[in-house]
Coordinates of N, CA and C in Angstrom, one line a residue:
I170 N 16.6 -27.2 -17.0 CA 17.0 -26.1 -16.3 C 15.8 -25.1 -16.0
N171 N 15.7 -24.7 -14.8 CA 14.6 -23.8 -14.4 C 15.0 -22.4 -14.7
I172 N 14.2 -21.6 -15.4 CA 14.5 -20.2 -15.7 C 14.5 -19.4 -14.4
F173 N 13.6 -19.7 -13.4 CA 13.4 -18.9 -12.3 C 14.6 -19.0 -11.3
D174 N 15.5 -19.9 -11.5 CA 16.7 -20.0 -10.6 C 17.5 -18.7 -10.6
S175 N 17.7 -18.1 -11.9 CA 18.5 -16.9 -12.0 C 17.7 -15.7 -11.7
M176 N 16.4 -15.7 -11.5 CA 15.6 -14.5 -11.2 C 15.8 -14.2 -9.7
K177 N 16.1 -12.9 -9.5 CA 16.2 -12.4 -8.1 C 14.9 -11.7 -7.8
V178 N 14.5 -11.8 -6.5 CA 13.3 -11.1 -6.1 C 13.8 -9.9 -5.1
H179 N 13.4 -8.7 -5.5 CA 13.8 -7.6 -4.7 C 12.5 -7.0 -4.0
V180 N 12.5 -7.0 -2.7 CA 11.3 -6.4 -2.0 C 11.8 -5.0 -1.5
L181 N 11.3 -4.0 -2.1 CA 11.8 -2.6 -1.9 C 10.8 -1.8 -1.1
D182 N 11.3 -1.1 0.0 CA 10.5 -0.2 0.7 C 10.7 1.2 0.1
A183 N 9.7 1.8 -0.4 CA 9.9 3.1 -1.1 C 10.0 4.3 -0.2
K184 N 9.9 4.1 1.1 CA 10.0 5.2 2.0 C 11.3 6.0 1.8
D185 N 11.2 7.3 1.7 CA 12.3 8.2 1.5 C 13.2 8.0 0.3
H186 N 12.6 7.4 -0.8 CA 13.3 7.2 -2.0 C 12.7 8.3 -3.0
L187 N 13.6 8.9 -3.8 CA 13.1 9.8 -4.8 C 12.4 9.0 -5.9
L188 N 11.3 9.5 -6.3 CA 10.4 8.7 -7.3 C 11.2 8.4 -8.6
G189 N 11.7 9.3 -9.2 CA 12.3 9.1 -10.6 C 13.6 8.2 -10.5
R190 N 14.4 8.5 -9.5 CA 15.6 7.7 -9.4 C 15.3 6.2 -9.0
M191 N 14.4 6.0 -8.1 CA 13.9 4.7 -7.8 C 13.3 4.0 -9.0
A192 N 12.5 4.7 -9.7 CA 11.8 4.1 -10.9 C 12.8 3.7 -11.9
S193 N 13.9 4.5 -12.1 CA 14.9 4.1 -13.2 C 15.7 2.9 -12.8
I194 N 16.0 2.8 -11.5 CA 16.7 1.6 -11.0 C 15.8 0.4 -11.2
C195 N 14.6 0.5 -10.8 CA 13.6 -0.6 -10.9 C 13.4 -1.0 -12.4
A196 N 13.3 0.0 -13.2 CA 13.1 -0.3 -14.7 C 14.3 -1.1 -15.2
K197 N 15.5 -0.7 -14.8 CA 16.7 -1.5 -15.3 C 16.7 -2.9 -14.8
K198 N 16.3 -3.1 -13.5 CA 16.3 -4.4 -12.9 C 15.3 -5.3 -13.5
I199 N 14.1 -4.8 -13.8 CA 13.0 -5.7 -14.4 C 13.4 -6.0 -15.8
L200 N 14.1 -5.2 -16.5 CA 14.5 -5.5 -17.9 C 15.6 -6.5 -17.9
E201 N 16.3 -6.6 -16.8 CA 17.4 -7.7 -16.6 C 16.8 -9.0 -16.3
G202 N 15.5 -9.0 -15.9 CA 14.8 -10.2 -15.6 C 14.5 -10.4 -14.1
D203 N 14.8 -9.5 -13.2 CA 14.5 -9.6 -11.8 C 13.1 -9.3 -11.5
K204 N 12.6 -9.8 -10.4 CA 11.2 -9.5 -10.0 C 11.3 -8.4 -8.9
I205 N 10.5 -7.4 -9.0 CA 10.6 -6.3 -8.0 C 9.2 -6.1 -7.4
I206 N 9.2 -6.0 -6.1 CA 8.0 -5.7 -5.3 C 8.2 -4.4 -4.5
I207 N 7.4 -3.4 -4.8 CA 7.6 -2.1 -4.1 C 6.5 -1.9 -3.1
L208 N 6.9 -1.7 -1.9 CA 6.0 -1.5 -0.8 C 6.0 0.0 -0.3
R209 N 4.9 0.4 0.3 CA 4.8 1.8 0.8 C 5.0 2.8 -0.3
S210 N 4.3 2.7 -1.4 CA 4.5 3.6 -2.5 C 4.1 5.0 -2.1
E211 N 3.2 5.2 -1.1 CA 2.7 6.6 -0.8 C 3.8 7.3 0.0
S212 N 4.9 6.6 0.4 CA 6.0 7.3 1.1 C 7.2 7.7 0.1
A213 N 7.0 7.5 -1.1 CA 8.0 7.9 -2.1 C 8.0 9.4 -2.1
I214 N 9.2 10.0 -2.5 CA 9.3 11.5 -2.4 C 9.4 12.1 -3.8
L215 N 8.8 13.3 -3.9 CA 8.9 14.1 -5.1 C 9.6 15.4 -4.6
T216 N 10.5 15.9 -5.5 CA 11.2 17.1 -5.1 C 10.3 18.3 -5.5
G217 N 10.4 19.4 -4.8 CA 9.6 20.6 -5.1 C 8.5 20.8 -4.0
K218 N 7.9 21.9 -4.1 CA 6.8 22.2 -3.1 C 5.5 21.4 -3.5
L219 N 4.7 21.3 -2.5 CA 3.4 20.6 -2.7 C 2.6 21.2 -3.8
G220 N 2.4 22.5 -3.8 CA 1.5 23.1 -4.8 C 2.1 22.9 -6.2
R221 N 3.4 23.0 -6.4 CA 4.0 22.8 -7.7 C 3.7 21.4 -8.2
N222 N 3.9 20.4 -7.3 CA 3.7 19.0 -7.8 C 2.2 18.7 -8.0
V223 N 1.3 19.3 -7.2 CA -0.1 19.1 -7.5 C -0.5 19.7 -8.8
N224 N 0.0 20.9 -9.1 CA -0.3 21.6 -10.4 C 0.2 20.7 -11.6
K225 N 1.4 20.1 -11.4 CA 2.0 19.3 -12.5 C 1.1 18.1 -12.8
Y226 N 0.6 17.5 -11.7 CA -0.3 16.3 -12.0 C -1.6 16.7 -12.5
K227 N -2.1 17.9 -12.1 CA -3.4 18.4 -12.6 C -3.3 18.7 -14.1
T228 N -2.2 19.2 -14.5 CA -2.1 19.5 -16.0 C -2.0 18.1 -16.7
I229 N -1.4 17.1 -16.1 CA -1.4 15.8 -16.7 C -2.8 15.2 -16.8
F230 N -3.6 15.4 -15.8 CA -5.0 14.9 -15.7 C -5.8 15.6 -16.8
K231 N -5.5 16.8 -17.3 CA -6.3 17.4 -18.3 C -6.1 16.8 -19.7
K232 N -5.0 16.1 -19.9 CA -4.8 15.5 -21.2 C -5.7 14.3 -21.4
K233 N -6.4 14.3 -22.5 CA -7.3 13.2 -22.8 C -7.6 13.3 -24.3
T234 N -8.2 12.2 -24.8 CA -8.6 12.2 -26.2 C -9.8 13.1 -26.4
N235 N -9.7 14.0 -27.3 CA -10.8 15.0 -27.4 C -12.1 14.4 -27.9
T236 N -12.0 13.4 -28.9 CA -13.3 12.9 -29.4 C -13.9 11.9 -28.5
N237 N -13.1 11.0 -27.9 CA -13.6 10.0 -27.0 C -12.6 9.7 -25.8
P238 N -12.9 10.4 -24.7 CA -11.9 10.3 -23.6 C -11.7 8.8 -23.0
R239 N -12.7 7.9 -23.4 CA -12.5 6.6 -22.9 C -11.4 5.8 -23.6
R240 N -10.9 6.4 -24.6 CA -9.8 5.8 -25.3 C -8.4 6.1 -24.7
G241 N -8.4 7.0 -23.7 CA -7.1 7.3 -23.0 C -6.6 8.6 -23.5
P242 N -5.5 9.0 -23.0 CA -4.6 8.4 -22.0 C -5.3 8.3 -20.6
F243 N -4.9 7.2 -19.9 CA -5.5 7.0 -18.6 C -4.6 7.5 -17.5
H244 N -5.2 8.2 -16.5 CA -4.4 8.8 -15.4 C -4.8 8.2 -14.1
F245 N -3.9 7.9 -13.2 CA -4.2 7.3 -12.0 C -4.0 8.2 -10.8
K246 N -4.8 8.0 -9.7 CA -4.7 8.9 -8.5 C -4.0 8.1 -7.4
S247 N -3.9 6.8 -7.5 CA -3.3 6.0 -6.5 C -1.8 6.1 -6.6
P248 N -1.0 6.2 -5.5 CA 0.4 6.3 -5.5 C 1.0 5.0 -6.2
S249 N 0.5 3.8 -5.9 CA 1.0 2.6 -6.4 C 0.9 2.6 -8.0
K250 N -0.2 3.1 -8.5 CA -0.4 3.1 -9.9 C 0.4 4.2 -10.6
I251 N 0.7 5.3 -9.8 CA 1.6 6.4 -10.4 C 3.0 5.8 -10.5
I252 N 3.5 5.1 -9.5 CA 4.8 4.5 -9.6 C 4.9 3.5 -10.7
W253 N 3.8 2.7 -10.8 CA 3.8 1.6 -11.9 C 3.8 2.3 -13.2
Q254 N 3.1 3.4 -13.4 CA 3.0 4.1 -14.7 C 4.4 4.7 -15.0
T255 N 5.0 5.3 -14.0 CA 6.3 5.9 -14.1 C 7.4 4.9 -14.6
I256 N 7.4 3.7 -14.0 CA 8.3 2.7 -14.5 C 7.9 2.2 -15.8
K257 N 6.6 2.0 -16.1 CA 6.2 1.6 -17.4 C 6.7 2.5 -18.5
R258 N 6.7 3.8 -18.3 CA 7.1 4.7 -19.3 C 8.6 4.7 -19.5
M259 N 9.3 4.1 -18.6 CA 10.8 4.0 -18.7 C 11.3 2.8 -19.5
I260 N 10.4 1.9 -19.8 CA 10.8 0.7 -20.5 C 10.0 0.6 -21.8
P261 N 10.5 -0.2 -22.8 CA 9.8 -0.3 -24.0 C 8.6 -1.3 -23.9
H262 N 7.5 -0.7 -23.3 CA 6.4 -1.6 -22.9 C 5.6 -2.1 -24.0
K263 N 5.8 -1.6 -25.2 CA 5.0 -2.1 -26.4 C 5.7 -3.3 -27.1
T264 N 6.9 -3.6 -26.6 CA 7.6 -4.8 -27.2 C 7.3 -6.0 -26.3
I265 N 7.6 -7.2 -26.8 CA 7.4 -8.4 -26.0 C 8.3 -8.4 -24.8
R266 N 9.5 -8.0 -25.0 CA 10.5 -7.9 -23.9 C 10.0 -7.0 -22.8
G267 N 9.5 -5.8 -23.2 CA 9.0 -4.8 -22.2 C 7.8 -5.3 -21.5
S268 N 6.8 -5.9 -22.2 CA 5.6 -6.3 -21.5 C 5.9 -7.5 -20.6
D269 N 6.8 -8.4 -21.0 CA 7.2 -9.4 -20.0 C 7.9 -8.9 -18.8
A270 N 8.7 -7.8 -19.0 CA 9.3 -7.2 -17.8 C 8.3 -6.6 -16.9
L271 N 7.3 -6.0 -17.4 CA 6.3 -5.3 -16.6 C 5.5 -6.3 -15.7
K272 N 5.5 -7.6 -16.2 CA 4.8 -8.6 -15.4 C 5.6 -8.9 -14.1
N273 N 6.9 -8.6 -14.1 CA 7.7 -8.8 -12.9 C 7.7 -7.7 -11.9
L274 N 6.8 -6.7 -12.1 CA 6.7 -5.6 -11.2 C 5.4 -5.6 -10.5
K275 N 5.5 -5.5 -9.2 CA 4.3 -5.3 -8.3 C 4.5 -4.1 -7.4
V276 N 3.5 -3.3 -7.3 CA 3.6 -2.1 -6.5 C 2.4 -2.0 -5.5
Y277 N 2.6 -1.8 -4.3 CA 1.6 -1.8 -3.3 C 1.6 -0.5 -2.5
D278 N 0.4 -0.1 -2.1 CA 0.2 1.0 -1.1 C 0.3 0.4 0.2
G279 N 1.1 0.9 1.1 CA 1.3 0.4 2.4 C 2.1 -0.9 2.4
I280 N 2.0 -1.7 3.5 CA 2.7 -2.9 3.6 C 1.7 -4.0 3.8
P281 N 1.4 -4.9 2.8 CA 0.5 -6.0 3.0 C 1.0 -6.9 4.0
R282 N 0.1 -7.6 4.7 CA 0.5 -8.5 5.8 C 1.5 -9.6 5.4
A283 N 1.4 -10.0 4.2 CA 2.3 -11.1 3.7 C 3.8 -10.6 3.6
F284 N 4.0 -9.3 3.5 CA 5.3 -8.7 3.4 C 5.8 -8.1 4.6
S285 N 5.0 -8.1 5.7 CA 5.3 -7.4 6.9 C 6.6 -7.9 7.6
K286 N 6.8 -9.2 7.5 CA 8.0 -9.8 8.2 C 9.2 -10.0 7.3
I287 N 9.1 -9.7 6.0 CA 10.2 -9.9 5.1 C 11.1 -8.7 5.1
K288 N 12.4 -9.0 5.1 CA 13.4 -7.9 5.1 C 13.3 -7.1 3.8
K289 N 13.2 -5.8 3.9 CA 13.0 -4.9 2.8 C 14.4 -4.3 2.4
Q290 N 14.6 -4.0 1.1 CA 15.8 -3.4 0.6 C 15.6 -1.9 0.5
K291 N 16.7 -1.2 0.4 CA 16.7 0.2 0.1 C 17.7 0.4 -1.0
Y292 N 17.4 1.2 -2.0 CA 18.4 1.6 -3.0 C 19.0 2.9 -2.6
F293 N 20.2 2.9 -2.1 CA 20.8 4.1 -1.6 C 21.2 5.1 -2.7
E294 N 21.2 4.7 -3.9 CA 21.4 5.6 -5.0 C 20.2 6.5 -5.2
A295 N 19.1 6.1 -4.7 CA 17.8 6.9 -4.9 C 17.4 7.4 -3.5
F296 N 18.1 7.2 -2.5 CA 17.7 7.6 -1.1 C 17.8 9.1 -1.0
K297 N 16.8 9.7 -0.4 CA 16.7 11.2 -0.3 C 17.9 11.9 0.3
H298 N 18.3 11.3 1.4 CA 19.4 11.9 2.2 C 20.8 11.9 1.5
R299 N 20.9 11.0 0.6 CA 22.2 10.9 -0.1 C 22.2 11.6 -1.5
V300 N 21.0 12.0 -1.9 CA 20.9 12.5 -3.3 C 20.8 14.1 -3.3
I301 N 19.9 14.6 -2.4 CA 19.6 16.0 -2.4 C 20.0 16.6 -1.1
K302 N 20.1 17.9 -1.0 CA 20.5 18.6 0.2 C 19.3 18.7 1.1
N303 N 19.6 18.8 2.4 CA 18.5 18.8 3.4 C 17.5 20.0 3.3
Y304 N 18.0 21.1 2.8 CA 17.1 22.3 2.8 C 16.2 22.3 1.5
R305 N 16.4 21.4 0.7 CA 15.5 21.3 -0.5 C 14.1 20.9 -0.2
N306 N 13.1 21.5 -0.9 CA 11.7 21.2 -0.6 C 11.4 19.8 -1.2
T307 N 10.8 19.0 -0.4 CA 10.3 17.6 -0.8 C 8.9 17.4 -0.3
V308 N 8.2 16.5 -1.0 CA 6.8 16.2 -0.6 C 6.6 14.7 -0.8
Y309 N 5.8 14.1 0.0 CA 5.5 12.7 -0.2 C 4.4 12.5 -1.3
L310 N 4.6 11.4 -2.0 CA 3.7 11.2 -3.1 C 2.2 11.0 -2.6
G311 N 2.1 10.4 -1.4 CA 0.8 10.2 -0.8 C 0.0 11.4 -0.6
S312 N 0.7 12.5 -0.1 CA 0.0 13.8 0.1 C -0.4 14.4 -1.2
V313 N 0.4 14.3 -2.2 CA 0.0 14.8 -3.5 C -1.2 14.1 -4.0
C314 N -1.2 12.8 -3.9 CA -2.3 12.0 -4.4 C -3.6 12.2 -3.6
E315 N -3.5 12.5 -2.3 CA -4.6 12.8 -1.5 C -5.3 14.0 -2.0
I316 N -4.6 15.1 -2.3 CA -5.1 16.3 -2.9 C -5.8 16.1 -4.2
L317 N -5.2 15.2 -5.0 CA -5.7 14.9 -6.3 C -7.0 14.0 -6.3
G318 N -7.3 13.4 -5.2 CA -8.5 12.6 -5.1 C -8.4 11.2 -4.6
W319 N -7.2 10.8 -4.2 CA -7.0 9.4 -3.7 C -7.6 9.3 -2.3
K320 N -8.5 8.4 -2.1 CA -9.4 8.3 -0.9 C -8.9 7.3 0.1
N321 N -7.9 6.5 -0.1 CA -7.6 5.4 0.8 C -6.5 5.7 1.8
K322 N -6.0 7.0 1.9 CA -4.9 7.3 2.8 C -5.2 7.0 4.3
K323 N -6.4 7.4 4.8 CA -6.8 7.2 6.2 C -6.9 5.7 6.5
I324 N -7.5 4.9 5.6 CA -7.6 3.5 5.8 C -6.3 2.8 5.8
L325 N -5.4 3.3 4.9 CA -4.1 2.7 4.8 C -3.3 3.0 6.1
D326 N -3.4 4.2 6.6 CA -2.7 4.6 7.8 C -3.1 3.8 9.0
Q327 N -4.4 3.5 9.1 CA -5.0 2.7 10.2 C -4.4 1.2 10.1
A328 N -4.4 0.7 8.9 CA -3.9 -0.7 8.7 C -2.4 -0.7 9.0
N329 N -1.6 0.3 8.6 CA -0.2 0.3 8.9 C 0.0 0.4 10.4
D330 N -0.8 1.2 11.1 CA -0.6 1.3 12.5 C -0.9 0.0 13.2
K331 N -1.9 -0.8 12.7 CA -2.2 -2.1 13.3 C -1.0 -3.0 13.1
I332 N -0.4 -3.0 11.9 CA 0.7 -3.9 11.6 C 1.9 -3.6 12.4
L333 N 2.2 -2.3 12.5 CA 3.3 -1.8 13.3 C 3.2 -2.2 14.8
A334 N 1.9 -2.0 15.3 CA 1.7 -2.4 16.7 C 1.9 -3.9 16.9
F335 N 1.4 -4.6 16.0 CA 1.5 -6.1 16.1 C 3.0 -6.5 16.0
N336 N 3.8 -5.9 15.1 CA 5.2 -6.2 15.1 C 5.9 -5.8 16.3
E337 N 5.6 -4.6 16.9 CA 6.2 -4.2 18.2 C 5.9 -5.2 19.3
L338 N 4.7 -5.7 19.3 CA 4.3 -6.6 20.3 C 5.2 -7.9 20.2
I339 N 5.3 -8.4 19.0 CA 6.1 -9.6 18.7 C 7.6 -9.3 19.1
M340 N 8.1 -8.1 18.8 CA 9.5 -7.8 19.2 C 9.7 -7.8 20.7
F341 N 8.7 -7.2 21.4 CA 8.7 -7.1 22.8 C 8.7 -8.5 23.4
K342 N 7.9 -9.4 22.9 CA 7.9 -10.8 23.4 C 9.2 -11.5 23.2
K343 N 9.8 -11.3 22.0 CA 11.1 -11.9 21.7 C 12.1 -11.4 22.6
K344 N 12.2 -10.1 22.9 CA 13.2 -9.6 23.8 C 13.0 -10.2 25.2
K345 N 11.7 -10.3 25.6 CA 11.5 -10.8 27.0 C 11.9 -12.3 27.0
L346 N 11.7 -13.0 26.0 CA 12.1 -14.4 25.9 C 13.6 -14.6 25.9
K347 N 14.3 -13.7 25.2 CA 15.8 -13.7 25.2 C 16.3 -13.4 26.6
K348 N 15.7 -12.5 27.3 CA 16.2 -12.2 28.7 C 16.0 -13.4 29.6
I349 N 14.9 -14.1 29.5 CA 14.7 -15.3 30.3 C 15.7 -16.4 30.0
I350 N 16.0 -16.6 28.7 CA 17.0 -17.6 28.3 C 18.4 -17.2 28.8
R351 N 18.7 -15.9 28.7 CA 20.0 -15.5 29.2 C 20.2 -15.7 30.7
K352 N 19.1 -15.4 31.5 CA 19.2 -15.7 32.9 C 19.3 -17.2 33.2
K353 N 18.6 -18.0 32.5 CA 18.8 -19.4 32.7 C 20.2 -19.9 32.3
M354 N 20.7 -19.4 31.2 CA 22.1 -19.8 30.8 C 23.1 -19.4 31.8
L355 N 22.9 -18.2 32.4 CA 23.9 -17.7 33.5 C 23.8 -18.6 34.7
K356 N 22.5 -19.0 35.1 CA 22.4 -19.9 36.2 C 23.0 -21.3 35.9
I357 N 22.9 -21.8 34.7 CA 23.5 -23.0 34.4 C 25.1 -23.0 34.4
Q358 N 25.6 -21.8 33.9 CA 27.1 -21.6 33.9 C 27.6 -21.5 35.3
K359 N 26.9 -21.0 36.3 CA 27.4 -20.8 37.7 C 27.3 -22.2 38.3

Protein backbone atom coordinates (compact mmCIF):
# COMPACT_ATOMS: atom_id res chain seq x y z
CA ILE A 1 0.00 0.00 0.00
CA ASN A 2 1.35 3.40 -1.00
CA ILE A 3 1.22 6.05 1.72
CA PHE A 4 1.02 8.90 -0.79
CA ASP A 5 -2.33 7.74 -2.21
CA SER A 6 -4.14 9.25 0.78
CA MET A 7 -2.09 12.49 0.68
CA LYS A 8 -3.85 15.44 -0.92
CA VAL A 9 -1.94 18.25 -2.58
CA HIS A 10 -3.37 21.74 -2.11
CA VAL A 11 -2.04 24.54 -4.33
CA LEU A 12 -3.16 27.73 -2.59
CA ASP A 13 -3.11 31.25 -3.98
CA ALA A 14 -2.50 33.51 -0.96
CA LYS A 15 -3.88 36.65 -2.65
CA ASP A 16 -6.49 38.37 -0.44
CA HIS A 17 -6.17 35.79 2.36
CA LEU A 18 -5.68 36.97 5.94
CA LEU A 19 -2.29 35.74 7.09
CA GLY A 20 -3.21 34.25 10.47
CA ARG A 21 -6.40 32.53 9.36
CA MET A 22 -4.76 31.09 6.27
CA ALA A 23 -1.79 29.90 8.34
CA SER A 24 -4.01 28.14 10.89
CA ILE A 25 -5.93 26.29 8.17
CA CYS A 26 -2.65 25.27 6.49
CA ALA A 27 -1.15 24.15 9.81
CA LYS A 28 -4.14 21.91 10.46
CA LYS A 29 -4.00 20.39 6.98
CA ILE A 30 -0.27 19.61 7.05
CA LEU A 31 -0.67 17.97 10.45
CA GLU A 32 -3.37 15.78 8.89
CA GLY A 33 -0.80 14.68 6.29
CA ASP A 34 -1.74 16.84 3.30
CA LYS A 35 0.85 18.62 1.17
CA ILE A 36 0.37 22.38 0.82
CA ILE A 37 1.97 24.71 -1.73
CA ILE A 38 1.33 28.42 -1.14
CA LEU A 39 1.85 30.81 -4.05
CA ARG A 40 1.96 34.63 -4.15
CA SER A 41 2.87 34.95 -0.48
CA GLU A 42 3.50 38.69 -0.92
CA SER A 43 -0.23 39.15 -1.58
CA ALA A 44 -1.33 37.84 1.81
CA ILE A 45 -3.08 40.45 3.94
CA LEU A 46 -2.39 41.78 7.41
CA THR A 47 -5.05 43.75 9.26
CA GLY A 48 -4.19 47.21 10.54
CA LYS A 49 -2.34 50.17 9.11
CA LEU A 50 1.01 49.91 7.36
CA GLY A 51 2.94 51.78 10.08
CA ARG A 52 1.52 49.61 12.85
CA ASN A 53 2.48 46.39 11.08
CA VAL A 54 5.97 47.67 10.23
CA ASN A 55 6.55 48.66 13.87
CA LYS A 56 5.32 45.24 15.02
CA TYR A 57 7.85 43.46 12.81
CA LYS A 58 10.64 45.91 13.76
CA THR A 59 10.14 45.05 17.42
CA ILE A 60 10.32 41.37 16.50
CA PHE A 61 13.58 42.02 14.61
CA LYS A 62 15.14 43.55 17.74
CA LYS A 63 14.86 40.26 19.62
CA LYS A 64 18.10 38.32 19.56
CA THR A 65 20.44 36.38 21.80
CA ASN A 66 22.39 38.95 23.77
CA THR A 67 25.63 37.03 24.10
CA ASN A 68 25.78 35.57 20.58
CA PRO A 69 23.17 36.74 18.02
CA ARG A 70 24.20 33.96 15.61
CA ARG A 71 22.39 31.50 17.87
CA GLY A 72 19.01 33.00 17.03
CA PRO A 73 16.16 33.68 17.08
CA PHE A 74 16.28 34.13 13.31
CA HIS A 75 13.99 36.61 11.60
CA PHE A 76 13.12 36.72 7.92
CA LYS A 77 12.31 39.61 5.59
CA SER A 78 10.91 37.57 2.71
CA PRO A 79 7.09 37.12 2.68
CA SER A 80 7.42 33.41 1.89
CA LYS A 81 9.68 32.88 4.89
CA ILE A 82 7.37 34.93 7.16
CA ILE A 83 4.40 32.75 6.19
CA TRP A 84 6.52 29.61 6.63
CA GLN A 85 7.59 30.76 10.09
CA THR A 86 4.02 31.69 11.05
CA ILE A 87 2.80 28.19 10.17
CA LYS A 88 5.84 26.61 11.86
CA ARG A 89 4.95 28.36 15.12
CA MET A 90 1.41 26.95 14.94
CA ILE A 91 2.50 23.30 14.92
CA PRO A 92 4.60 21.25 17.37
CA HIS A 93 7.70 21.59 15.16
CA LYS A 94 10.08 20.10 17.72
CA THR A 95 8.36 16.71 17.64
CA ILE A 96 8.83 14.12 14.90
CA ARG A 97 5.21 14.53 13.81
CA GLY A 98 5.59 18.31 13.53
CA SER A 99 8.91 18.22 11.67
CA ASP A 100 7.47 15.69 9.23
CA ALA A 101 4.47 17.94 8.73
CA LEU A 102 6.70 20.94 7.97
CA LYS A 103 8.31 18.98 5.13
CA ASN A 104 4.89 18.96 3.42
CA LEU A 105 4.79 22.77 3.28
CA LYS A 106 6.24 24.84 0.43
CA VAL A 107 5.79 28.62 0.20
CA TYR A 108 6.76 30.72 -2.83
CA ASP A 109 6.95 34.42 -3.59
CA GLY A 110 5.05 35.02 -6.82
CA ILE A 111 3.95 32.20 -9.09
CA PRO A 112 6.72 29.91 -10.34
CA ARG A 113 6.30 28.91 -13.99
CA ALA A 114 5.69 25.29 -13.00
CA PHE A 115 2.52 26.33 -11.13
CA SER A 116 1.26 28.97 -13.55
CA LYS A 117 -1.17 26.65 -15.34
CA ILE A 118 -2.33 24.65 -12.32
CA LYS A 119 -5.71 25.48 -10.80
CA LYS A 120 -5.26 27.26 -7.48
CA GLN A 121 -7.47 26.92 -4.42
CA LYS A 122 -8.81 29.60 -2.11
CA TYR A 123 -9.76 29.07 1.52
CA PHE A 124 -12.92 31.13 1.86
CA GLU A 125 -12.78 30.92 5.67
CA ALA A 126 -9.62 33.05 5.46
CA PHE A 127 -10.71 35.27 2.56
CA LYS A 128 -10.56 39.00 3.33
CA HIS A 129 -13.98 39.92 1.93
CA ARG A 130 -15.77 37.24 3.96
CA VAL A 131 -13.98 37.77 7.26
CA ILE A 132 -13.56 41.50 7.86
CA LYS A 133 -15.59 44.58 6.98
CA ASN A 134 -14.67 46.62 3.91
CA TYR A 135 -13.79 49.78 5.84
CA ARG A 136 -11.14 48.07 7.99
CA ASN A 137 -7.50 48.92 7.32
CA THR A 138 -5.51 46.17 5.63
CA VAL A 139 -2.05 45.99 4.11
CA TYR A 140 -0.29 43.48 1.88
CA LEU A 141 2.52 41.46 3.44
CA GLY A 142 4.77 42.34 0.48
CA SER A 143 4.58 46.07 1.15
CA VAL A 144 5.45 45.53 4.83
CA CYS A 145 8.40 43.31 3.86
CA GLU A 146 9.63 45.84 1.31
CA ILE A 147 9.86 48.51 4.03
CA LEU A 148 11.64 46.01 6.30
CA GLY A 149 14.32 45.38 3.65
CA TRP A 150 13.02 42.73 1.23
CA LYS A 151 14.67 43.55 -2.11
CA ASN A 152 12.97 41.23 -4.62
CA LYS A 153 9.58 42.92 -5.05
CA LYS A 154 10.42 44.70 -8.33
CA ILE A 155 11.99 41.58 -9.85
CA LEU A 156 9.00 39.51 -8.76
CA ASP A 157 6.52 42.01 -10.24
CA GLN A 158 8.34 41.91 -13.57
CA ALA A 159 8.34 38.10 -13.63
CA ASN A 160 4.64 37.97 -12.71
CA ASP A 161 3.82 40.47 -15.48
CA LYS A 162 5.64 38.26 -18.01
CA ILE A 163 3.77 35.16 -16.86
CA LEU A 164 0.41 36.96 -16.91
CA ALA A 165 1.08 38.33 -20.40
CA PHE A 166 2.06 34.86 -21.61
CA ASN A 167 -1.10 33.35 -20.11
CA GLU A 168 -3.27 36.08 -21.70
CA LEU A 169 -1.69 35.34 -25.08
CA ILE A 170 -2.46 31.63 -24.69
CA MET A 171 -6.06 32.40 -23.70
CA PHE A 172 -6.44 34.72 -26.70
CA LYS A 173 -5.19 31.99 -29.05
CA LYS A 174 -7.53 29.42 -27.47
CA LYS A 175 -10.53 31.73 -27.90
CA LYS A 176 -9.60 32.39 -31.51
CA LEU A 177 -9.26 28.67 -32.17
CA LYS A 178 -12.66 27.97 -30.56
CA LYS A 179 -14.30 30.60 -32.80
CA ILE A 180 -12.82 28.98 -35.91
CA ILE A 181 -13.99 25.53 -34.78
CA ARG A 182 -17.51 26.87 -34.09
CA LYS A 183 -17.71 28.44 -37.55
CA LYS A 184 -16.64 25.18 -39.17
CA MET A 185 -19.15 23.20 -37.11
CA LEU A 186 -21.95 25.59 -38.16
CA LYS A 187 -20.95 25.18 -41.83
CA ILE A 188 -20.98 21.39 -41.45
CA GLN A 189 -24.42 21.44 -39.80
CA LYS A 190 -25.90 23.58 -42.62
